[in-house]
Coordinates of C-alpha atoms in Angstrom, one line a residue:
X1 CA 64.7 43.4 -46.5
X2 CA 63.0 46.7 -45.0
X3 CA 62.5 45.5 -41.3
X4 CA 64.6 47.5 -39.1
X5 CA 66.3 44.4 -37.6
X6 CA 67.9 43.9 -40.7
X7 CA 68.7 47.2 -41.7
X8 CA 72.6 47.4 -40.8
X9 CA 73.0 44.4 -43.2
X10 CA 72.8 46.7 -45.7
X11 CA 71.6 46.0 -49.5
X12 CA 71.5 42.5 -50.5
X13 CA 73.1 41.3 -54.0
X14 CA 70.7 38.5 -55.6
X15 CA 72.5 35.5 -56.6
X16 CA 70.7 33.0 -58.1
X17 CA 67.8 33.8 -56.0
X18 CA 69.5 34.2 -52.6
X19 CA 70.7 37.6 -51.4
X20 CA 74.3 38.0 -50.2
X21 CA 74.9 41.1 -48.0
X22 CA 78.6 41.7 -48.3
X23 CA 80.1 44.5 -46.2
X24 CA 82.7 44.7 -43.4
X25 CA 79.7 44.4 -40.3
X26 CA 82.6 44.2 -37.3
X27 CA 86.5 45.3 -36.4
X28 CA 89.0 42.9 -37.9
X29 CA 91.0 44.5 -35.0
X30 CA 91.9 41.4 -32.2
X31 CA 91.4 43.1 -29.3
X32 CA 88.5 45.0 -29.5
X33 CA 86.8 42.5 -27.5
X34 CA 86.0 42.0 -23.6
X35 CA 89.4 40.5 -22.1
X36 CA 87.3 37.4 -20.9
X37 CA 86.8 36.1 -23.7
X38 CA 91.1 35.4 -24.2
X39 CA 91.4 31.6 -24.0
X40 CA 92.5 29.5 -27.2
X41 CA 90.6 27.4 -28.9
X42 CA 91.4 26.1 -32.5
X43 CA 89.2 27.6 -35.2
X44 CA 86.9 29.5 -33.2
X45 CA 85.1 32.6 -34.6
X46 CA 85.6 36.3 -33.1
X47 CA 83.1 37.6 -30.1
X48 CA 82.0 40.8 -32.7
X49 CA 80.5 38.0 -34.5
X50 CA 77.6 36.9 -32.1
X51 CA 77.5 40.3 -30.9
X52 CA 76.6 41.7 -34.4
X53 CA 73.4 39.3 -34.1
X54 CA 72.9 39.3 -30.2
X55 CA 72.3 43.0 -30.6
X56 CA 70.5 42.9 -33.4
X57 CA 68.1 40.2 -33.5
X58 CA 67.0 39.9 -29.3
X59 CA 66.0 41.8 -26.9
X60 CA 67.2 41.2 -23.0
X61 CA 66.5 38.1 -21.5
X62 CA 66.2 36.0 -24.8
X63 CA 68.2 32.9 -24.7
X64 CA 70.7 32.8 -27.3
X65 CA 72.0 29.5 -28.2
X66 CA 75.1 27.5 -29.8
X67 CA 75.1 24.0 -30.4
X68 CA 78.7 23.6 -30.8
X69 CA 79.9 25.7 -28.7
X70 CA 83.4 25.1 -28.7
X71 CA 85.7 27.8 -26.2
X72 CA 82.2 29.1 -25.5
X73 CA 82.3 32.4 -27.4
X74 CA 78.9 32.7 -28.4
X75 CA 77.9 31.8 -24.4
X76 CA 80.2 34.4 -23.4
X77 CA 79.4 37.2 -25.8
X78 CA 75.5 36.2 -24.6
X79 CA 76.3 36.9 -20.9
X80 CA 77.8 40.0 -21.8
X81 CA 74.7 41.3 -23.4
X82 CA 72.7 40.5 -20.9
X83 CA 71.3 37.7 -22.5
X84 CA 70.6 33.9 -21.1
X85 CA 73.2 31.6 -22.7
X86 CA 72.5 28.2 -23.3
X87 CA 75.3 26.2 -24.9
X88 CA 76.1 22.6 -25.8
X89 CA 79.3 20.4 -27.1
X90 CA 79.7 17.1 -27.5
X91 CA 83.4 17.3 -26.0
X92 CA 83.4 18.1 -22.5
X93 CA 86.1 20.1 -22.8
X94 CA 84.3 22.7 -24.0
X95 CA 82.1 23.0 -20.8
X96 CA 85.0 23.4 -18.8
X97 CA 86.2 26.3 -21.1
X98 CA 82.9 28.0 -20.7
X99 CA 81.3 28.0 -17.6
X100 CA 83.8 29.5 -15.6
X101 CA 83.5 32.4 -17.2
X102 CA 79.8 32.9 -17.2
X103 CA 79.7 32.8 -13.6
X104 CA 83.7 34.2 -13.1
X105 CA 85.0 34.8 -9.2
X106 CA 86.4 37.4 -7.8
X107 CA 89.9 37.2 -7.9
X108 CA 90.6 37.7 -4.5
X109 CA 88.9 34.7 -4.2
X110 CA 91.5 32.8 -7.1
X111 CA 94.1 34.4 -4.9
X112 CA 93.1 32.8 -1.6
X113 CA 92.9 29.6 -3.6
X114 CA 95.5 29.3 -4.7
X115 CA 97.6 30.5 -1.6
X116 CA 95.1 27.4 -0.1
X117 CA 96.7 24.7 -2.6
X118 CA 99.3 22.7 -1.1
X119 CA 101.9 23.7 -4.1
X120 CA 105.0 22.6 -2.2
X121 CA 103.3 18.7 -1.3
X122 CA 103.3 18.3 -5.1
X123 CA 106.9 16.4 -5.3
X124 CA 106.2 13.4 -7.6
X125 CA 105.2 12.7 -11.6
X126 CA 103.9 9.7 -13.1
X127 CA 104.2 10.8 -17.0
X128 CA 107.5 10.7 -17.5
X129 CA 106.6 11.4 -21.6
X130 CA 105.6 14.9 -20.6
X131 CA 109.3 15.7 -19.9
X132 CA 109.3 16.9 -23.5
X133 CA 107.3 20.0 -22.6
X134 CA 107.8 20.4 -18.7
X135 CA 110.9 21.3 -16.3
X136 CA 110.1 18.2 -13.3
X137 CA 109.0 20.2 -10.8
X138 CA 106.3 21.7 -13.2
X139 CA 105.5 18.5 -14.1
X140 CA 104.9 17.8 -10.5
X141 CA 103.1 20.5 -9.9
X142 CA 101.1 19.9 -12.9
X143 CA 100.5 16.7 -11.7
X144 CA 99.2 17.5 -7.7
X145 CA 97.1 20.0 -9.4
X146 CA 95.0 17.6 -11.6
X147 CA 95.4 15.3 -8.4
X148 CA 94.3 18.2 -5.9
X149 CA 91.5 19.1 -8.4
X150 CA 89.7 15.7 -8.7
X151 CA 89.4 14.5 -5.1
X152 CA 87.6 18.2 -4.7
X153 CA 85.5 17.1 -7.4
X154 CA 85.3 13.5 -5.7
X155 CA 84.0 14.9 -2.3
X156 CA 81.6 17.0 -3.7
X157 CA 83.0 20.1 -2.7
X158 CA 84.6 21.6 -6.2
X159 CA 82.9 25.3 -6.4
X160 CA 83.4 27.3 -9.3
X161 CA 87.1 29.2 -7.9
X162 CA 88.3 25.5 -8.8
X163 CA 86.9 25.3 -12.1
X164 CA 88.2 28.5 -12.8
X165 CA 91.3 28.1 -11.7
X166 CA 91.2 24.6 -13.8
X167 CA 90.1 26.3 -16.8
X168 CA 92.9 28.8 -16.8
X169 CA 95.5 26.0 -15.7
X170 CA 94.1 24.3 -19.1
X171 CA 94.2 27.5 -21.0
X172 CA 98.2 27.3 -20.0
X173 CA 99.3 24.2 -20.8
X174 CA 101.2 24.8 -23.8
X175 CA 102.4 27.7 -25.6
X176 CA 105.0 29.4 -27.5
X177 CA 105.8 32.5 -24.8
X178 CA 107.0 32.4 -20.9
X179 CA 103.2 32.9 -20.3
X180 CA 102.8 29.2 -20.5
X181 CA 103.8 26.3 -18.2
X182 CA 105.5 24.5 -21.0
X183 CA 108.7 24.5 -22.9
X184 CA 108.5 26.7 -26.5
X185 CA 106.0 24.7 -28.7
X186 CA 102.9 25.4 -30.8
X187 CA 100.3 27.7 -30.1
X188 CA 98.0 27.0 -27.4
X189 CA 95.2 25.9 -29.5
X190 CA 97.4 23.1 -30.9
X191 CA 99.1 20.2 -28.5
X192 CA 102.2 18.9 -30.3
X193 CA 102.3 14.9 -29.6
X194 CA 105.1 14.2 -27.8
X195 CA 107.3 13.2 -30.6
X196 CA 106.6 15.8 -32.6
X197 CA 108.0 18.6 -29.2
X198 CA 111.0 16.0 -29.3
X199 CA 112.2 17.2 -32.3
X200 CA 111.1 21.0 -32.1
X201 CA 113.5 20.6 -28.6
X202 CA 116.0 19.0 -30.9
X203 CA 115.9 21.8 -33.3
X204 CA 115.8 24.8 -30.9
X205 CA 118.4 23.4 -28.6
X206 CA 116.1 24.2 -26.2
X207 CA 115.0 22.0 -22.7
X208 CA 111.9 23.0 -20.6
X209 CA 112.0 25.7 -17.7
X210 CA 110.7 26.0 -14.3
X211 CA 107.4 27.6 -14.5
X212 CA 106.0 29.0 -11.6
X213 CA 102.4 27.5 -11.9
X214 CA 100.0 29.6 -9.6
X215 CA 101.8 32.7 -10.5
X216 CA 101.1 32.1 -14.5
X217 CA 97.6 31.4 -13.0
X218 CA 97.6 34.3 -11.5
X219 CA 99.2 36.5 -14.4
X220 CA 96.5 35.0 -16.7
X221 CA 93.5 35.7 -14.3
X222 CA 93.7 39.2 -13.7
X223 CA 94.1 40.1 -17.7
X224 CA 90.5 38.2 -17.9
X225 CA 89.2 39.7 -14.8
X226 CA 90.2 42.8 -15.4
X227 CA 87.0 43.6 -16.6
X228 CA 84.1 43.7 -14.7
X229 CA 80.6 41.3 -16.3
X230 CA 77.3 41.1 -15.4
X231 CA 75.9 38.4 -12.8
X232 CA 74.6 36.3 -14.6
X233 CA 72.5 33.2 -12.7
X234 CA 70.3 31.8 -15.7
X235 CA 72.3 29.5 -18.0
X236 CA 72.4 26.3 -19.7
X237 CA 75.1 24.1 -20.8
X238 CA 74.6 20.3 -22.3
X239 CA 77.4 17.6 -23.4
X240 CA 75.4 16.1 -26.3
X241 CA 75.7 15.3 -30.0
X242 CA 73.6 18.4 -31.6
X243 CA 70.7 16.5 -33.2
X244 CA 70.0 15.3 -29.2
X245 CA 69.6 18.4 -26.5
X246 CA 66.0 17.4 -26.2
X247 CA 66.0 19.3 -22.1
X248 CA 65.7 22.8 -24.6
X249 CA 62.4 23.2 -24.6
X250 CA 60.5 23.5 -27.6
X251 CA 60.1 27.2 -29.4
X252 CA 62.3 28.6 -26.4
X253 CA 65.2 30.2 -28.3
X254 CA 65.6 33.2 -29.9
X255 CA 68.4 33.2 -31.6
X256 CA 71.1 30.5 -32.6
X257 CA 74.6 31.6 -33.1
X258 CA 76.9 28.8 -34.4
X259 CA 79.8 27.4 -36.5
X260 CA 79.9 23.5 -36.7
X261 CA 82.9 21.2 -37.9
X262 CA 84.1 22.0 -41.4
X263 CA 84.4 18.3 -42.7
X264 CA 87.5 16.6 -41.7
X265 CA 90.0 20.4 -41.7
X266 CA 90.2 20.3 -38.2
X267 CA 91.3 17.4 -35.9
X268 CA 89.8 18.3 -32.5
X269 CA 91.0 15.2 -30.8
X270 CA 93.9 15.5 -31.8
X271 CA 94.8 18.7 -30.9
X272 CA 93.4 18.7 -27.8
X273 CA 95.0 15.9 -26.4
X274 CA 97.0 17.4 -23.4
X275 CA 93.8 19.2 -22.2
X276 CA 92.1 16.1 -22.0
X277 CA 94.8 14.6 -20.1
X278 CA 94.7 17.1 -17.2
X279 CA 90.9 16.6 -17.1
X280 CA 90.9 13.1 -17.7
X281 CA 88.5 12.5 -20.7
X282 CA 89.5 10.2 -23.3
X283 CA 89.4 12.2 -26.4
X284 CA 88.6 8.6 -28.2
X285 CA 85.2 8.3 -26.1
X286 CA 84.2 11.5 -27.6
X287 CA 82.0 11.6 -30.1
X288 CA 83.4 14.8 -32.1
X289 CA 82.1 14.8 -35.9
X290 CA 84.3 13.8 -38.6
X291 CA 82.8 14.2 -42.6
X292 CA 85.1 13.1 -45.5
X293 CA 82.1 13.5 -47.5
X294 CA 79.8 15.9 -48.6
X295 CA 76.5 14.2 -47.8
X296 CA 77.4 13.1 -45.1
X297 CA 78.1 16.5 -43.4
X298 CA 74.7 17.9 -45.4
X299 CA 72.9 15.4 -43.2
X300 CA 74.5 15.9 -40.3
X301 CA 73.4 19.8 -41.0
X302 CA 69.8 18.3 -41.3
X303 CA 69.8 16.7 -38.6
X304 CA 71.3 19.9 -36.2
X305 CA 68.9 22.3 -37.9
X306 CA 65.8 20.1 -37.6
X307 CA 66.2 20.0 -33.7
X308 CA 66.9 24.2 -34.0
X309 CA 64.0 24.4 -35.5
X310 CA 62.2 22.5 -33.0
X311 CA 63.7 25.0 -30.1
X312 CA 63.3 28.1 -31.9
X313 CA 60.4 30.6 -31.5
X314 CA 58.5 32.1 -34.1
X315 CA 60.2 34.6 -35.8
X316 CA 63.8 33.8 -34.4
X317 CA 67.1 33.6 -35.9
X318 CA 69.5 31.2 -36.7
X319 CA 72.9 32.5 -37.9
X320 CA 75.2 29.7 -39.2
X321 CA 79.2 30.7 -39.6
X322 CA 80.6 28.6 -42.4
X323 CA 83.3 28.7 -45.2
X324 CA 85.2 27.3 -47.9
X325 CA 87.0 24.2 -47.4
X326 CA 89.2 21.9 -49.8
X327 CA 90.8 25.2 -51.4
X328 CA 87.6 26.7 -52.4
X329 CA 86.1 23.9 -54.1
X330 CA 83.6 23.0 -51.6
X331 CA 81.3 26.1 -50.4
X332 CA 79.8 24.8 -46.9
X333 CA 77.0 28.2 -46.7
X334 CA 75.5 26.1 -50.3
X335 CA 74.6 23.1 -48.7
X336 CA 73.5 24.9 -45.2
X337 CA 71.0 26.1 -47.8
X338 CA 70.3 22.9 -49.3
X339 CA 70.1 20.9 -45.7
X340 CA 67.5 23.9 -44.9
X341 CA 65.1 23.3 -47.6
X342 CA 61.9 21.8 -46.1
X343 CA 62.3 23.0 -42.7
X344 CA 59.8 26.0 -41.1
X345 CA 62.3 28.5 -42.0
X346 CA 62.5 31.8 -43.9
X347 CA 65.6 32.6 -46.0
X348 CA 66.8 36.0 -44.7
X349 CA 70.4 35.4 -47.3
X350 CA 73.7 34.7 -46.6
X351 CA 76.4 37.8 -45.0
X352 CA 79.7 37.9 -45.9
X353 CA 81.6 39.8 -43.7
X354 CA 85.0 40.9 -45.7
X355 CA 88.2 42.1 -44.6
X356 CA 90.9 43.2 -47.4
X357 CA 89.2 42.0 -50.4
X358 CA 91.3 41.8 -53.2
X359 CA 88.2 41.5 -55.8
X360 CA 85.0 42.2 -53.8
X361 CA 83.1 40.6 -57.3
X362 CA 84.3 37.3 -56.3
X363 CA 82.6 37.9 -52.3
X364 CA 79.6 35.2 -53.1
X365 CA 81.8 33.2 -55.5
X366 CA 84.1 30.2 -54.9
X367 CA 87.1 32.1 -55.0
X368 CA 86.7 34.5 -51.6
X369 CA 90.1 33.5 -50.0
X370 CA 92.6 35.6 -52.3
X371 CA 95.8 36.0 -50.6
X372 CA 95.2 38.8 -47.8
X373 CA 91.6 38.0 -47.2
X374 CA 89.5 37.1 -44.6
X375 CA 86.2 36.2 -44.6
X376 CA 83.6 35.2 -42.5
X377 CA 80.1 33.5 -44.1
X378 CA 76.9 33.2 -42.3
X379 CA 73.9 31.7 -43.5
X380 CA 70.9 33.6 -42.1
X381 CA 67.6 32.0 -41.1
X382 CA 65.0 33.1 -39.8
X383 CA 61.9 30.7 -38.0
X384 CA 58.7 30.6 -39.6
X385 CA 55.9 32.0 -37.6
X386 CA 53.9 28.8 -36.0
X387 CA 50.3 28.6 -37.7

């Protein structure tokens, strides 16, 4: 552990043979990060996370990669540091999250569109079941939008102002605040089903106000805007399951910067539901993992690292953000490990970035989520060099 790279990871602790480097390596603070990267995802990691490695472990111009990308931090974070991102995820969702954002318009030019959109045309609604979280006119306006949006897409003449102003529009559906085009409900990275914002309507006494679409839009584009990011004409982004991106080319990567699905803790599908409905994917066609069981997710992790290791160059990294699951009795960085073992890669250890430990002894144990802790886990790898 004397190569510069690694030097900020400070000194390891051995346990039983693998080193744990336990330390506090970025800001639990929320909003240290560039405003572009403020769109809600469920159980997505923070941007200081990939930036700790980005800057670290590549130089610019590598291509840093995530195979499930979800809201497209890692991407993000990439483009920032003037690095190529390349990102993939099996839910197309996720694509229309990200790539607005690596190649962002000006916002005069949102403005202009959406003065262009024929707002006051948008009269009618079809899903009457929305009702539960939208006033009717924002329903209908909800409604020509997604309308307006795919006969664009139709003629072959959506650019990327339309996908960004459909990624913010997505990024808006639902919310507890004013900020939102719906009616008080759960935070944006949840969709309550429509039953379910029945009763929270019941119990609030509450029914859903006029929202004032492109102005939200609006509202919500200049706080991510309001930063200025590099150009950035070099990227990459794939819709496949992770053991499949065979268009990366082989030993092309640099680093790998990823958290997959923690077994069955978070319901994707399901929580996503109303997004996919504006964009018109059936969340049932989409092939989003699921594990009840142990092995079954260890294989799937065999199967995701065997194609990084086909992609990776000599001597690059792969940093895999896992955690406890199933109230600490299942430890996901152990079986990374263990899917790892007969693969062309080094073991640089495991980092476990603490924030308010209670008992910093129990860091690389099972029990790391005391009450007032939070944790992050990443298993380090690191490619061998090719022979």
């Amino acid at each position: 552990m004397k190569e510069r790279r690694y030097r900020d990871f400070g000194v390891p602790h051995i346990v039983d043979g693998i080193p744990y480097f336990v330390g506090e390596f970025w800001t639990s603070r929320q909003r240290q990060a560039h405003p572009i990267h403020d769109v809600s995802y469920r159980a997505c990691f923070k941007p200081q996370l990939p930036a700790f490695f980005i800057q670290r472990l590549t130089a610019p111009s590598d291509i840093v990669y995530d195979p499930f990308m979800g809201r497209g931090t890692t991407p993000v974070e990439t483009m920032l540091n003037n690095r190529i991102p390349f990102g993939n995820d099996v839910n197309p969702l996720s694509r229309t999250l990200t790539e607005p954002r690596i190649n962002a318009p000006a916002l005069c030019e949102v403005k202009a569109r959406l003065t262009a959109i024929p707002w006051n045309d948008f009269i009618d609604f079809r899903h009457e079941e929305l009702l539960v979280f939208y006033h009717p006119k924002t329903l209908a306006g909800l409604e020509g939008l997604r309308h307006w949006l795919w006969v664009r897409k139709k003629q072959g003449i959506f650019d990327k102002v339309d996908g960004w102003i459909e990624m913010v529009a997505v990024n808006r559906l639902t919310g507890h605040s004013p900020g939102f085009f719906s009616v008080y409900t759960l935070p944006p990275n949840q969709a309550m089903s429509v039953e379910g914002q029945r009763k929270i309507n019941e119990q609030r006494r509450q029914r859903p106000p006029l929202r004032d679409i492109p102005a939200l839009i609006l509202k919500k584009s200049i706080r991510l805007l309001s930063h200025p990011t590099p150009p950035t004409s070099h990227y990459q982004f794939f819709t496949s399951e992770s053991h499949k991106t065979h268009k990366i080319p082989d030993r092309s990567v640099a680093l790998v910067v990823t958290s997959p699905p923690f077994l069955d803790v978070v319901n994707y599908g399901h929580d996503n539901w109303l997004r996919c409905w504006f964009l018109g994917i059936d969340p049932l066609s989409v092939k989003i993992s699921h594990h009840r069981k142990i092995e079954e997710w260890r294989f799937f992790m065999k199967r995701t690292l065997t194609e990084l290791a086909r992609m990776t160059k000599s001597g690059g990294h792969i940093a895999f953000e896992v955690g406890e699951v199933r109230k600490g009795t299942v430890r996901l960085d152990d079986h990374v490990i263990s899917a790892s073992v007969g693969l062309p890669f080094d073991m640089i250890g495991v980092m476990v970035n603490k924030q308010t430990f209670t008992k910093t002894s129990h860091c690389w144990g099972i029990r790391n989520n005391e009450e007032g802790t939070n944790t992050n886990r990443i298993v380090i790898l690191r490619k061998k060099h090719d022979n």
